[in-house]
Amino acid sequence: MSESASTLETASLKAPNLGIGAVERDTGLSKDTLRIWERRYQFPVPARDAYGERVYPLDQVDKLRIIKRLMDQGMRPGKIMHHSLDELRAIKRAHPEAAPTSPELQGLVSLILEHRVDELRSALAQQVLRLGLARFVIDIVAPLNNAVGEAWVGGDLAIFEEHLYTESIKVVLRNAIATVPRHTGSPRILLTTFPKEEHGLGLLMAEAVLALEGAHCVSLGVETPIPDIVRAAASQRADIVALSFSAAYAANGLLDGLAELRAMLPRNVEVWAGGSAMALVRRAPENLRIMRDLDAIRDALMLWRAEGVGT
Amino acid sequence: MSESASTLETASLKAPNLGIGAVERDTGLSKDTLRIWERRYQFPVPARDAYGERVYPLDQVDKLRIIKRLMDQGMRPGKIMHHSLDELRAIKRAHPEAAPTSPELQGLVSLILEHRVDELRSALAQQVLRLGLARFVIDIVAPLNNAVGEAWVGGDLAIFEEHLYTESIKVVLRNAIATVPRHTGSPRILLTTFPKEEHGLGLLMAEAVLALEGAHCVSLGVETPIPDIVRAAASQRADIVALSFSAAYAANGLLDGLAELRAMLPRNVEVWAGGSAMALVRRAPENLRIMRDLDAIRDALMLWRAEGVGT
DNA sequence: TCAAATAATTGACCTAGACAAAATAGGGTA
DNA sequence: TACCCTATTTTGTCTAGGTCAATTATTTGA
């Protein structure tokens, strides 16, 4: 409602603050959460416009984004809310999630930082050729994702740079997958994510690994409602339904959703879940397989084949 | 909070209703909107669980989805809310947005309906070869999108079938774009969507048309915050920023967002907006170009080149 | 040292009212 | 008839503060 109109048309940069709806969009924190944090932790502290509506300064939005990222790694809001932006970044550096970055990866990261999209893309394509698709995904893309995430929290990477990176990886991966001969083989695997999970990169990485092993992959893209996953599995005669969850996925819905899906699916269809969402580590629900990393996917595939069809 | 746990584990299908959060996800209607509709129009009429929380039966969710779709075409909630599902579908059929479907398209639609993904994909690829990429996008993909939308509202198409279709088109388009030689040419065009606009198909269609004309396209993918679009345009030295808006895009944010973007961008960078969002037809804001269809993109490109660089 | 019980934290949900922006309808004029 | 300007709906987003189940942390007891 607010969030614009404040336009002064003075040609130079402006738009110094955002309404609560815009902040919800840009941070992924619900309006409810934003309001209750303000009450409980005295942060954020938005100004008010002429109509009494919240107006968030940009630096507070930046801080909210970092807090969200730290929470995705398991920290609790009450503990970190009162720190300054710089302190939060220091905390982050003390809790690295990535393995120590190899000089090779560092080279790719600098290409991203310098916005050399074309060079990045050909460097990536070259690595695919050199390592093969599977090793490329496991040894390059996965750690690179972590490194990019780190850089983002560290304040060294803008959102658009992350977008540029993600798009490049997607292009390279899709091209590589397209070269894998179309396999009529088994098992038949349906890939997708739950609603609210819009990150499709993990899906693509899984598809690359699976397709390479000769599985018949059908991707629904992201955000398929659960009843439709069930219908799609039936129509595609899927042996396995594979779900991907990014670190940002709302923890609560995850286990519930998986249980719901499991219950609606025929018993002979397996459910595989993977990704960097925290909720996946805690407990492993019954009757479904959790993949901690991409290598686990290959192992699971071997296992499935060893067990024979229809187990 | 509700939305599961009700699991009876009776093996057969269940999950007959959803909490308000799940409905928000699956319909795209905000919690606020769902609650106020209930107050104003006596629809939806969710049951309440043991804690007094709303529990929506599946058929009401279906009706909400249709209503959302009709509103995306410009109808107003107060007018259509009280009709039954069948009446709504009848209304829909009386307001077709698509041009009369050619038998050729009908063939593709049946492939979708019969879930013959592989055949659909090769039929599409074949059309690309036959017509060329540009005509394929303009004469096949665009009307096919409409036809699929129609079928969905008519109740003939499940969500997962739409996903299957969208993924197929994306795969075919990306492959085709990848074969276009990487052009270092001008103009340099940055493509993306605003936050909350997750439909990337329009973007891909535009990219296909533009790349074919020799423009240098850089896609950021979907949902880039406005300040980051500005930064990306600078870093990529873009001459043009192209935005895509699907019919489902929240009307209000659109014009505001475009004005904001326009104000933050240097004057010599053009802003192009296209897509099927209703808000685009009404008024054409200053200093930016609205594309009503894909042919308009080609015209605009010619015009830009005729005007010469740096106008 | 480990497990069970208790306490604190957290976010999703609730009601109900206010109000600006957008869409429609009314009325007068060229 | 076409057009513009002004009411009058209509609509969704925002406000406030309250409740509560589920999760996480801490203490206690064996």
XYZ file of C-alpha atoms (C1' of nucleotides) in Angstrom:
682
model
C 0.000 0.000 0.000
C 2.787 2.354 0.851
C 6.059 1.143 -0.665
C 6.059 3.545 -3.588
C 4.254 6.728 -4.534
C 6.880 8.222 -2.263
C 8.634 8.576 -5.597
C 10.167 12.004 -5.801
C 11.167 11.564 -9.409
C 14.430 13.299 -8.589
C 16.047 10.940 -11.052
C 18.722 9.817 -8.608
C 18.437 6.687 -6.483
C 15.766 6.690 -3.821
C 13.219 4.152 -2.536
C 14.922 4.123 0.842
C 12.299 2.027 2.615
C 9.639 -0.594 2.172
C 6.182 -1.485 3.468
C 5.567 -4.632 5.475
C 4.287 -6.493 2.416
C 7.436 -5.728 0.460
C 9.598 -6.844 3.358
C 7.670 -10.104 3.561
C 8.413 -10.713 -0.103
C 12.044 -9.752 0.048
C 12.975 -11.572 3.267
C 10.581 -14.509 3.336
C 9.490 -13.576 6.866
C 5.712 -13.435 7.260
C 3.940 -10.253 8.317
C 2.925 -11.985 11.515
C 6.520 -12.778 12.291
C 7.734 -9.283 11.518
C 5.148 -7.758 13.830
C 5.743 -10.149 16.669
C 9.512 -9.710 16.522
C 9.013 -5.989 16.828
C 6.925 -6.525 19.950
C 9.185 -9.154 21.523
C 12.704 -8.195 20.555
C 12.357 -4.522 19.725
C 13.706 -5.318 16.317
C 13.038 -4.401 13.603
C 12.035 -0.817 14.468
C 10.224 0.463 11.379
C 9.258 4.090 11.035
C 5.606 4.937 10.443
C 4.177 6.752 7.459
C 1.364 9.292 7.500
C -1.214 6.527 7.901
C 0.532 4.793 10.780
C 1.813 1.982 8.594
C 5.226 0.411 9.087
C 8.022 1.637 6.866
C 11.242 -0.369 7.016
C 14.603 1.293 6.270
C 16.752 -0.681 3.869
C 19.511 -1.446 6.352
C 17.025 -3.101 8.685
C 15.793 -5.209 5.800
C 19.363 -6.254 5.093
C 19.784 -7.270 8.701
C 16.534 -9.217 8.584
C 17.797 -11.110 5.566
C 20.969 -12.107 7.377
C 19.019 -13.159 10.449
C 16.810 -15.303 8.252
C 19.859 -16.959 6.759
C 21.378 -17.658 10.162
C 18.082 -19.108 11.356
C 18.036 -21.380 8.321
C 21.250 -22.748 9.726
C 19.621 -23.458 13.054
C 20.194 -20.317 15.132
C 17.355 -18.904 17.186
C 16.003 -15.408 16.718
C 16.099 -14.430 20.396
C 19.793 -15.111 20.521
C 20.959 -13.194 17.500
C 18.422 -10.419 17.103
C 20.246 -7.814 19.156
C 23.585 -8.079 17.410
C 24.671 -5.531 14.860
C 25.059 -6.394 11.225
C 28.837 -6.673 11.545
C 28.583 -8.870 14.612
C 26.199 -11.146 12.781
C 28.651 -11.501 9.944
C 31.388 -12.334 12.432
C 29.142 -14.976 13.975
C 28.559 -16.353 10.541
C 32.227 -16.604 9.786
C 32.710 -18.532 13.016
C 30.115 -21.081 11.869
C 31.138 -21.959 8.346
C 28.970 -24.598 6.746
C 31.201 -25.062 3.755
C 34.281 -27.192 3.531
C 37.449 -25.149 3.082
C 37.264 -23.642 -0.356
C 39.671 -25.029 -2.930
C 41.621 -22.571 -5.085
C 39.762 -23.970 -8.079
C 36.417 -23.005 -6.616
C 37.804 -19.673 -5.563
C 38.528 -18.967 -9.206
C 34.912 -19.576 -10.114
C 33.751 -17.421 -7.218
C 35.835 -14.519 -8.475
C 34.257 -14.865 -11.901
C 30.897 -14.479 -10.191
C 32.051 -11.498 -8.166
C 33.352 -9.801 -11.264
C 30.111 -10.491 -13.135
C 31.911 -12.191 -15.978
C 28.858 -14.250 -16.871
C 30.025 -15.524 -20.209
C 33.382 -16.595 -18.884
C 31.768 -18.228 -15.873
C 29.482 -20.162 -18.128
C 32.248 -21.449 -20.349
C 34.462 -22.251 -17.369
C 31.627 -24.332 -15.968
C 30.976 -26.045 -19.282
C 34.650 -26.837 -19.500
C 34.594 -28.440 -16.067
C 31.692 -30.644 -17.135
C 33.756 -31.918 -20.014
C 36.808 -32.402 -17.866
C 35.224 -34.137 -14.873
C 32.120 -35.673 -16.325
C 28.636 -34.596 -15.284
C 28.406 -36.569 -12.073
C 31.681 -35.415 -10.566
C 30.975 -31.901 -11.796
C 27.728 -31.805 -9.856
C 29.156 -33.401 -6.740
C 32.597 -31.815 -6.612
C 31.981 -28.429 -8.191
C 28.348 -27.357 -8.007
C 27.579 -28.517 -4.471
C 30.603 -26.847 -2.813
C 30.196 -23.812 -5.044
C 26.647 -23.400 -3.783
C 27.984 -23.359 -0.255
C 30.723 -20.903 -1.106
C 28.217 -18.595 -2.752
C 25.942 -18.825 0.270
C 28.843 -17.966 2.549
C 29.850 -15.022 0.422
C 26.292 -13.765 0.452
C 26.020 -13.792 4.217
C 29.464 -12.267 4.480
C 28.119 -9.322 2.529
C 30.444 -9.934 -0.384
C 27.733 -10.933 -2.819
C 24.609 -9.086 -3.921
C 21.358 -10.872 -4.604
C 21.599 -10.243 -8.314
C 25.039 -11.839 -8.337
C 23.539 -14.915 -6.761
C 20.836 -14.907 -9.442
C 23.442 -14.610 -12.137
C 25.282 -17.564 -10.668
C 22.193 -19.716 -10.263
C 21.069 -19.072 -13.818
C 24.461 -19.969 -15.180
C 24.524 -23.258 -13.334
C 21.020 -24.052 -14.490
C 21.896 -23.399 -18.108
C 25.010 -25.548 -17.935
C 23.252 -28.372 -16.108
C 20.269 -28.423 -18.425
C 22.472 -28.507 -21.454
C 24.453 -31.343 -19.991
C 21.322 -33.300 -19.070
C 19.989 -32.830 -22.587
C 23.032 -34.623 -23.974
C 22.378 -37.693 -21.847
C 20.554 -40.145 -24.107
C 16.853 -40.388 -23.346
C 16.613 -43.574 -21.380
C 13.496 -45.608 -21.265
C 15.035 -47.436 -18.346
C 14.025 -48.029 -14.800
C 13.410 -46.873 -12.207
C 10.975 -44.187 -13.211
C 11.541 -41.190 -10.964
C 9.265 -38.208 -10.467
C 11.067 -35.076 -9.277
C 9.525 -31.967 -7.726
C 9.327 -29.741 -4.641
C 6.516 -28.882 -2.245
C 4.648 -25.596 -2.568
C 6.596 -22.683 -1.034
C 9.888 -24.320 -2.048
C 10.902 -22.400 -5.121
C 14.541 -23.448 -5.347
C 14.881 -25.767 -8.297
C 18.636 -26.076 -8.393
C 18.776 -29.068 -6.081
C 16.207 -30.763 -8.252
C 18.331 -30.204 -11.304
C 21.427 -31.530 -9.594
C 19.596 -34.664 -8.551
C 18.197 -35.079 -12.033
C 21.682 -34.860 -13.499
C 23.009 -37.586 -11.227
C 19.995 -39.818 -11.732
C 19.735 -39.416 -15.486
C 23.388 -40.289 -15.794
C 22.771 -43.560 -14.008
C 20.126 -44.439 -16.548
C 17.031 -43.674 -14.504
C 13.958 -42.363 -16.284
C 13.457 -38.887 -14.815
C 10.297 -36.805 -15.096
C 10.546 -33.394 -13.470
C 7.435 -31.441 -12.518
C 9.459 -28.359 -11.707
C 8.930 -26.669 -8.368
C 5.937 -26.214 -6.074
C 3.556 -29.051 -6.811
C 0.676 -29.449 -4.330
C 0.813 -32.800 -2.565
C -2.370 -34.288 -4.039
C -1.024 -33.484 -7.495
C 2.267 -35.188 -6.751
C 0.247 -38.300 -6.014
C -1.746 -37.992 -9.226
C 1.387 -37.360 -11.261
C 3.106 -40.381 -9.752
C 0.191 -42.541 -10.813
C -0.032 -41.129 -14.311
C 3.702 -41.427 -14.894
C 3.839 -44.845 -13.234
C 6.659 -43.606 -11.019
C 8.657 -46.033 -8.898
C 10.152 -43.247 -6.846
C 9.093 -39.717 -5.918
C 12.094 -37.483 -5.215
C 11.703 -34.200 -3.302
C 14.254 -31.447 -2.797
C 14.315 -29.032 0.157
C 16.562 -25.996 0.369
C 17.867 -24.609 3.648
C 15.238 -21.886 3.493
C 12.289 -24.303 3.561
C 9.874 -23.733 6.435
C 10.820 -26.469 8.886
C 7.380 -27.286 10.241
C 5.632 -28.200 7.033
C 8.387 -30.527 5.939
C 7.882 -33.614 8.067
C 4.114 -33.206 8.050
C 4.126 -32.893 4.301
C 6.307 -35.939 3.825
C 4.115 -38.005 6.109
C 1.040 -36.853 4.236
C 2.587 -37.693 0.881
C 3.774 -41.063 2.111
C 0.278 -41.904 3.305
C -1.364 -40.964 0.027
C 1.074 -42.838 -2.172
C 0.823 -46.561 -2.925
C 3.151 -48.591 -0.753
C 5.319 -49.745 -3.628
C 6.268 -46.192 -4.564
C 9.298 -44.972 -2.625
C 9.727 -41.428 -1.342
C 13.189 -39.897 -1.392
C 13.937 -36.546 0.204
C 17.134 -34.569 -0.018
C 18.570 -31.098 0.286
C 20.079 -28.832 2.873
C 16.962 -28.184 4.974
C 17.699 -28.507 8.680
C 14.583 -30.494 9.431
C 15.928 -33.389 7.378
C 18.762 -34.122 9.772
C 16.760 -34.436 12.952
C 14.650 -37.513 12.615
C 14.205 -39.826 9.712
C 10.514 -40.622 9.289
C 9.403 -44.130 8.495
C 9.065 -45.551 5.028
C 11.071 -42.931 3.261
C 14.679 -42.325 2.476
C 16.647 -39.217 3.425
C 19.603 -38.326 1.217
C 22.278 -36.381 3.021
C 24.252 -35.678 -0.123
C 24.375 -36.411 -3.797
C 26.494 -39.504 -3.439
C 23.732 -40.981 -1.324
C 21.444 -40.725 -4.336
C 23.640 -43.010 -6.352
C 23.874 -45.485 -3.496
C 20.116 -45.470 -3.073
C 19.668 -46.114 -6.756
C 21.998 -49.115 -6.629
C 20.111 -50.408 -3.623
C 16.771 -50.011 -5.354
C 17.999 -51.963 -8.310
C 19.493 -54.651 -6.126
C 16.184 -55.088 -4.328
C 14.471 -55.779 -7.604
C 11.290 -54.279 -8.967
C 8.120 -54.320 -6.924
C 9.538 -54.721 -3.442
C -0.064 -25.756 12.525
C -3.073 -27.937 11.879
C -3.000 -29.293 8.320
C -1.616 -32.702 9.233
C -1.325 -34.838 12.353
C -4.907 -35.638 11.495
C -3.227 -38.483 9.664
C -5.099 -41.676 10.399
C -2.598 -43.820 8.561
C -5.457 -45.801 7.111
C -3.319 -46.253 4.032
C -6.016 -45.047 1.649
C -6.297 -41.474 0.432
C -7.145 -38.874 3.015
C -6.015 -35.317 3.770
C -9.482 -34.052 2.924
C -8.879 -30.499 4.106
C -6.269 -27.855 4.631
C -5.349 -25.131 7.107
C -5.382 -21.475 6.119
C -1.622 -21.466 5.520
C -1.856 -24.378 3.114
C -4.705 -22.699 1.266
C -2.661 -19.528 0.960
C 0.143 -21.550 -0.619
C -2.060 -23.520 -2.958
C -4.311 -20.702 -4.165
C -2.070 -17.667 -3.932
C -4.725 -15.818 -1.897
C -3.341 -14.217 1.264
C -4.625 -15.195 4.692
C -6.012 -11.702 5.084
C -7.954 -12.047 1.877
C -9.300 -15.466 2.772
C -10.544 -14.202 6.128
C -12.152 -11.064 4.786
C -13.917 -12.907 1.991
C -15.420 -15.174 4.588
C -16.671 -12.135 6.496
C -17.948 -10.252 3.444
C -19.219 -12.855 1.016
C -19.885 -15.826 3.272
C -17.474 -17.770 1.155
C -15.378 -19.757 1.742
C -17.029 -21.406 4.758
C -14.258 -23.416 6.405
C -14.983 -25.835 9.213
C -13.157 -25.346 12.501
C -10.885 -27.853 14.183
C -10.646 -28.531 17.915
C -8.632 -25.324 18.417
C -11.015 -23.089 16.516
C -8.772 -22.867 13.495
C -10.091 -22.800 9.944
C -10.121 -26.069 8.048
C -10.933 -25.794 4.340
C -12.566 -28.709 2.493
C -10.887 -29.553 -0.771
C -13.810 -28.612 -2.986
C -13.850 -25.103 -1.547
C -10.153 -24.828 -2.301
C -10.852 -25.866 -5.873
C -13.501 -23.191 -6.151
C -11.099 -20.620 -4.699
C -8.561 -21.523 -7.346
C -11.066 -20.975 -10.124
C -12.174 -17.681 -8.633
C -8.558 -16.585 -8.508
C -8.145 -17.456 -12.148
C -11.266 -15.574 -13.172
C -10.123 -12.547 -11.192
C -6.797 -12.675 -12.997
C -8.870 -12.132 -16.110
C -10.451 -9.049 -14.643
C -13.622 -10.285 -12.922
C -14.480 -8.988 -9.490
C -14.883 -11.223 -6.474
C -18.217 -9.831 -5.327
C -19.764 -10.710 -8.648
C -18.657 -14.303 -8.984
C -18.252 -15.515 -5.427
C -21.778 -16.851 -4.996
C -21.837 -18.989 -8.105
C -21.337 -22.731 -7.937
C -18.291 -24.401 -9.392
C -20.183 -25.483 -12.496
C -21.637 -22.022 -13.013
C -18.159 -20.548 -12.772
C -16.926 -22.897 -15.434
C -19.845 -21.931 -17.622
C -19.005 -18.269 -17.108
C -15.456 -19.053 -18.040
C -16.460 -20.733 -21.262
C -18.516 -17.689 -22.160
C -15.405 -15.514 -21.801
C -12.749 -17.323 -23.756
C -9.435 -15.509 -23.836
C -7.901 -17.775 -26.411
C -8.277 -17.550 -30.134
C -10.160 -20.517 -31.570
C -7.927 -23.499 -31.135
C -6.446 -24.932 -34.306
C -6.556 -28.714 -34.822
C -2.775 -28.690 -34.650
C -2.793 -27.217 -31.159
C -5.580 -29.546 -30.182
C -3.282 -32.438 -30.980
C -0.659 -31.102 -28.622
C -3.290 -30.533 -25.948
C -4.368 -34.153 -26.158
C -0.773 -35.260 -25.697
C -0.752 -33.224 -22.481
C -4.059 -34.664 -21.345
C -2.848 -38.180 -21.954
C 0.395 -37.484 -20.086
C 2.511 -38.592 -23.005
C 5.423 -36.437 -21.909
C 8.059 -37.902 -24.174
C 5.870 -37.673 -27.233
C 4.837 -34.154 -26.350
C 8.448 -33.146 -26.051
C 9.449 -34.595 -29.377
C 6.367 -33.173 -31.084
C 7.360 -29.750 -29.773
C 10.977 -30.174 -30.814
C 9.769 -31.164 -34.245
C 7.688 -28.017 -34.511
C 10.727 -25.922 -33.663
C 12.574 -27.459 -36.547
C 9.651 -27.074 -38.882
C 8.668 -23.490 -38.093
C 11.861 -22.019 -36.753
C 12.195 -20.830 -33.177
C 10.514 -17.467 -33.567
C 7.362 -18.719 -35.248
C 7.289 -21.668 -32.869
C 7.194 -19.345 -29.876
C 4.670 -16.967 -31.387
C 2.375 -19.376 -33.207
C 2.587 -22.483 -31.045
C 3.698 -21.729 -27.497
C 1.682 -18.571 -26.922
C -1.681 -19.995 -28.062
C -0.896 -23.290 -26.406
C -0.441 -21.484 -23.112
C -3.899 -20.008 -23.530
C -5.415 -23.343 -24.449
C -3.850 -24.969 -21.419
C -5.130 -22.175 -19.193
C -8.618 -22.625 -20.612
C -8.532 -26.363 -20.087
C -7.407 -25.855 -16.511
C -10.279 -23.550 -15.649
C -12.667 -25.829 -17.467
C -11.652 -28.562 -15.064
C -10.153 -30.698 -17.785
C -6.576 -30.302 -16.626
C -4.979 -31.034 -13.263
C -2.250 -28.869 -11.817
C 0.343 -31.542 -12.305
C -0.573 -31.773 -15.972
C 0.048 -28.067 -16.267
C 3.425 -28.542 -14.577
C 4.275 -31.338 -16.957
C 3.411 -29.100 -19.867
C 5.343 -26.108 -18.583
C 8.448 -28.169 -17.936
C 8.308 -29.636 -21.414
C 8.091 -26.237 -23.031
C 10.942 -24.971 -20.897
C 13.176 -27.863 -21.853
C 12.441 -27.447 -25.544
C 12.900 -23.671 -25.459
C 16.138 -23.805 -23.516
C 17.580 -26.351 -25.856
C 16.605 -24.237 -28.813
C 18.081 -21.082 -27.272
C 21.315 -22.909 -26.551
C 21.739 -23.623 -30.240
C 21.527 -19.947 -31.132
C 25.128 -18.764 -31.481
C 26.285 -16.704 -28.523
C 26.121 -13.196 -29.842
C 28.252 -10.448 -28.498
C 25.936 -8.059 -30.257
C 23.785 -5.196 -29.164
C 21.563 -4.289 -27.554
C 22.420 -5.869 -24.251
C 19.187 -6.933 -22.585
C 18.662 -7.899 -18.973
C 15.659 -10.162 -18.393
C 13.909 -10.898 -15.108
C 10.665 -10.641 -13.126
C 9.700 -8.760 -9.967
C 9.510 -10.563 -6.630
C 6.264 -12.564 -6.254
C 6.244 -13.263 -9.992
C 7.468 -16.810 -10.226
C 6.391 -17.602 -13.766
C 9.499 -17.772 -15.892
C 7.967 -19.080 -19.080
C 7.228 -15.651 -20.500
C 10.813 -14.678 -19.832
C 12.052 -17.670 -21.727
C 9.769 -16.925 -24.660
C 11.008 -13.372 -24.817
C 14.600 -14.532 -24.567
C 14.077 -16.896 -27.475
C 12.726 -14.148 -29.698
C 15.389 -11.659 -28.667
C 18.337 -14.011 -28.887
C 17.250 -14.981 -32.357
C 17.389 -11.361 -33.434
C 20.973 -11.174 -32.274
C 20.468 -9.330 -29.014
C 22.795 -10.106 -26.120
C 20.478 -11.552 -23.459
C 21.324 -11.976 -19.802
C 18.586 -13.586 -17.741
C 18.486 -13.221 -13.967
C 15.711 -15.761 -13.669
C 12.619 -14.842 -11.680
C 11.978 -12.661 -8.635
C 14.759 -10.124 -8.511
C 14.273 -7.284 -5.999
C 14.110 -3.923 -7.718
C 17.340 -2.464 -6.298
C 19.154 -5.556 -7.519
C 17.727 -5.186 -10.988
C 19.279 -1.736 -11.042
C 22.637 -3.034 -9.834
C 22.581 -5.880 -12.317
C 21.762 -3.515 -15.170
C 24.793 -1.438 -14.267
C 27.137 -4.391 -13.883
C 26.007 -5.963 -17.145
C 25.954 -2.612 -18.933
C 22.416 -3.330 -20.076
C 20.768 -1.134 -22.688
C 17.343 -2.536 -21.938
C 15.700 -4.129 -18.895
C 12.900 -6.491 -19.890
C 10.266 -7.602 -17.357
C 7.616 -10.279 -17.719
C 4.288 -10.345 -15.855
C 1.905 -13.283 -15.873
C -1.839 -12.900 -15.533
C -1.585 -13.922 -11.893
C 0.639 -10.990 -10.923
C -0.782 -8.775 -8.179
C -2.056 -5.777 -10.109
C -1.256 -3.054 -7.615
C 2.440 -3.600 -7.246
C 2.987 -3.625 -10.968
C 2.716 0.024 -11.950
C 4.301 1.185 -8.707
C 7.171 -1.190 -9.213
C 7.725 -0.131 -12.790
C 7.714 3.527 -11.822
C 10.178 2.817 -9.033
C 12.465 0.889 -11.338
C 12.255 3.558 -14.013
C 13.229 6.216 -11.494
C 16.242 4.298 -10.218
C 17.603 3.423 -13.624
C 19.790 5.754 -15.716
C 17.777 7.533 -18.348
C 19.538 5.867 -21.257
C 18.456 2.409 -20.130
C 15.046 1.470 -21.500
C 12.427 -0.504 -19.580
C 10.298 -2.989 -21.474
C 7.363 -4.777 -19.860
C 5.294 -7.565 -21.319
C 3.057 -10.466 -20.428
C -0.599 -11.194 -19.865
C -1.090 -9.223 -16.640
C -4.258 -7.162 -16.760
C -2.660 -4.065 -15.295
C -0.518 -3.701 -18.385
C -3.451 -2.931 -20.668
C -4.946 -0.066 -18.709
C -2.490 2.770 -18.824
C 0.947 2.945 -20.287
C 3.268 4.741 -17.853
C 5.781 7.247 -19.138
C 9.244 6.398 -20.297
C 8.731 2.709 -20.703
C 7.460 0.408 -23.372
C 4.598 -2.051 -22.995
C 4.643 -5.107 -25.236
C 1.216 -6.516 -25.910
C 2.553 -9.601 -27.639
C 5.717 -11.249 -28.807
C 5.668 -9.646 -32.217
C 5.835 -6.298 -30.485
C 9.178 -7.320 -29.053
C 10.665 -7.688 -32.474
C 9.259 -4.361 -33.569
C 10.634 -2.657 -30.487
C 14.031 -4.140 -31.147
C 14.039 -2.824 -34.710
C 13.006 0.578 -33.428
C 15.763 0.606 -30.821
C 18.335 -0.186 -33.454
C 16.962 2.424 -35.830
C 17.194 5.069 -33.126
C 20.880 4.343 -32.747
C 22.831 3.731 -29.569
C 22.660 6.159 -26.697
C 19.400 7.912 -27.475
C 26.077 -39.926 31.995
C 21.802 -40.299 30.209
C 16.809 -39.755 30.330
C 12.674 -37.686 31.804
C 10.226 -33.608 33.473
C 9.812 -28.651 33.430
C 10.333 -24.138 31.579
C 11.114 -20.873 27.844
C 10.808 -19.712 23.178
C 8.632 -19.211 18.921
C 5.507 -18.480 15.013
C 1.029 -19.492 13.200
C -3.395 -18.558 14.062
C -7.477 -15.772 16.000
C -10.964 -11.351 16.022
C -12.301 -7.039 14.518
C -11.775 -2.466 12.851
C -9.776 1.297 9.661
C -8.676 3.202 5.375
C -6.489 4.187 0.618
C -6.655 2.770 -4.052
C -9.210 1.048 -7.775
C -13.459 0.182 -10.167
C -18.091 1.485 -11.141
C -21.973 4.429 -11.587
C -24.092 8.831 -12.000
C -24.685 13.252 -14.070
C -23.801 16.949 -16.777
C -21.901 18.991 -20.933
C -20.113 19.399 -25.781
C -23.570 9.711 -28.686
C -19.160 10.456 -26.713
C -16.697 12.271 -23.061
C -15.085 13.963 -18.629
C -15.601 14.860 -13.878
C -17.396 13.565 -9.433
C -19.685 10.451 -6.043
C -20.123 5.842 -4.392
C -19.092 1.215 -3.938
C -15.809 -2.398 -3.763
C -11.687 -4.481 -2.360
C -7.397 -5.917 -0.068
C -3.865 -4.621 2.974
C -2.839 -2.856 7.049
C -3.495 -1.984 12.353
C -3.748 -3.955 17.301
C -3.311 -7.344 20.721
C -4.521 -12.029 22.283
C -4.166 -17.435 22.412
C -1.944 -21.712 22.012
C 0.534 -26.066 20.244
C 4.957 -27.390 19.029
C 9.671 -27.054 19.387
C 14.009 -26.248 21.910
C 16.601 -25.584 26.140
C 17.332 -26.479 30.877
C 16.967 -28.610 35.027
C 16.310 -32.513 37.913
C 16.710 -37.262 39.269
C 18.312 -42.011 38.693
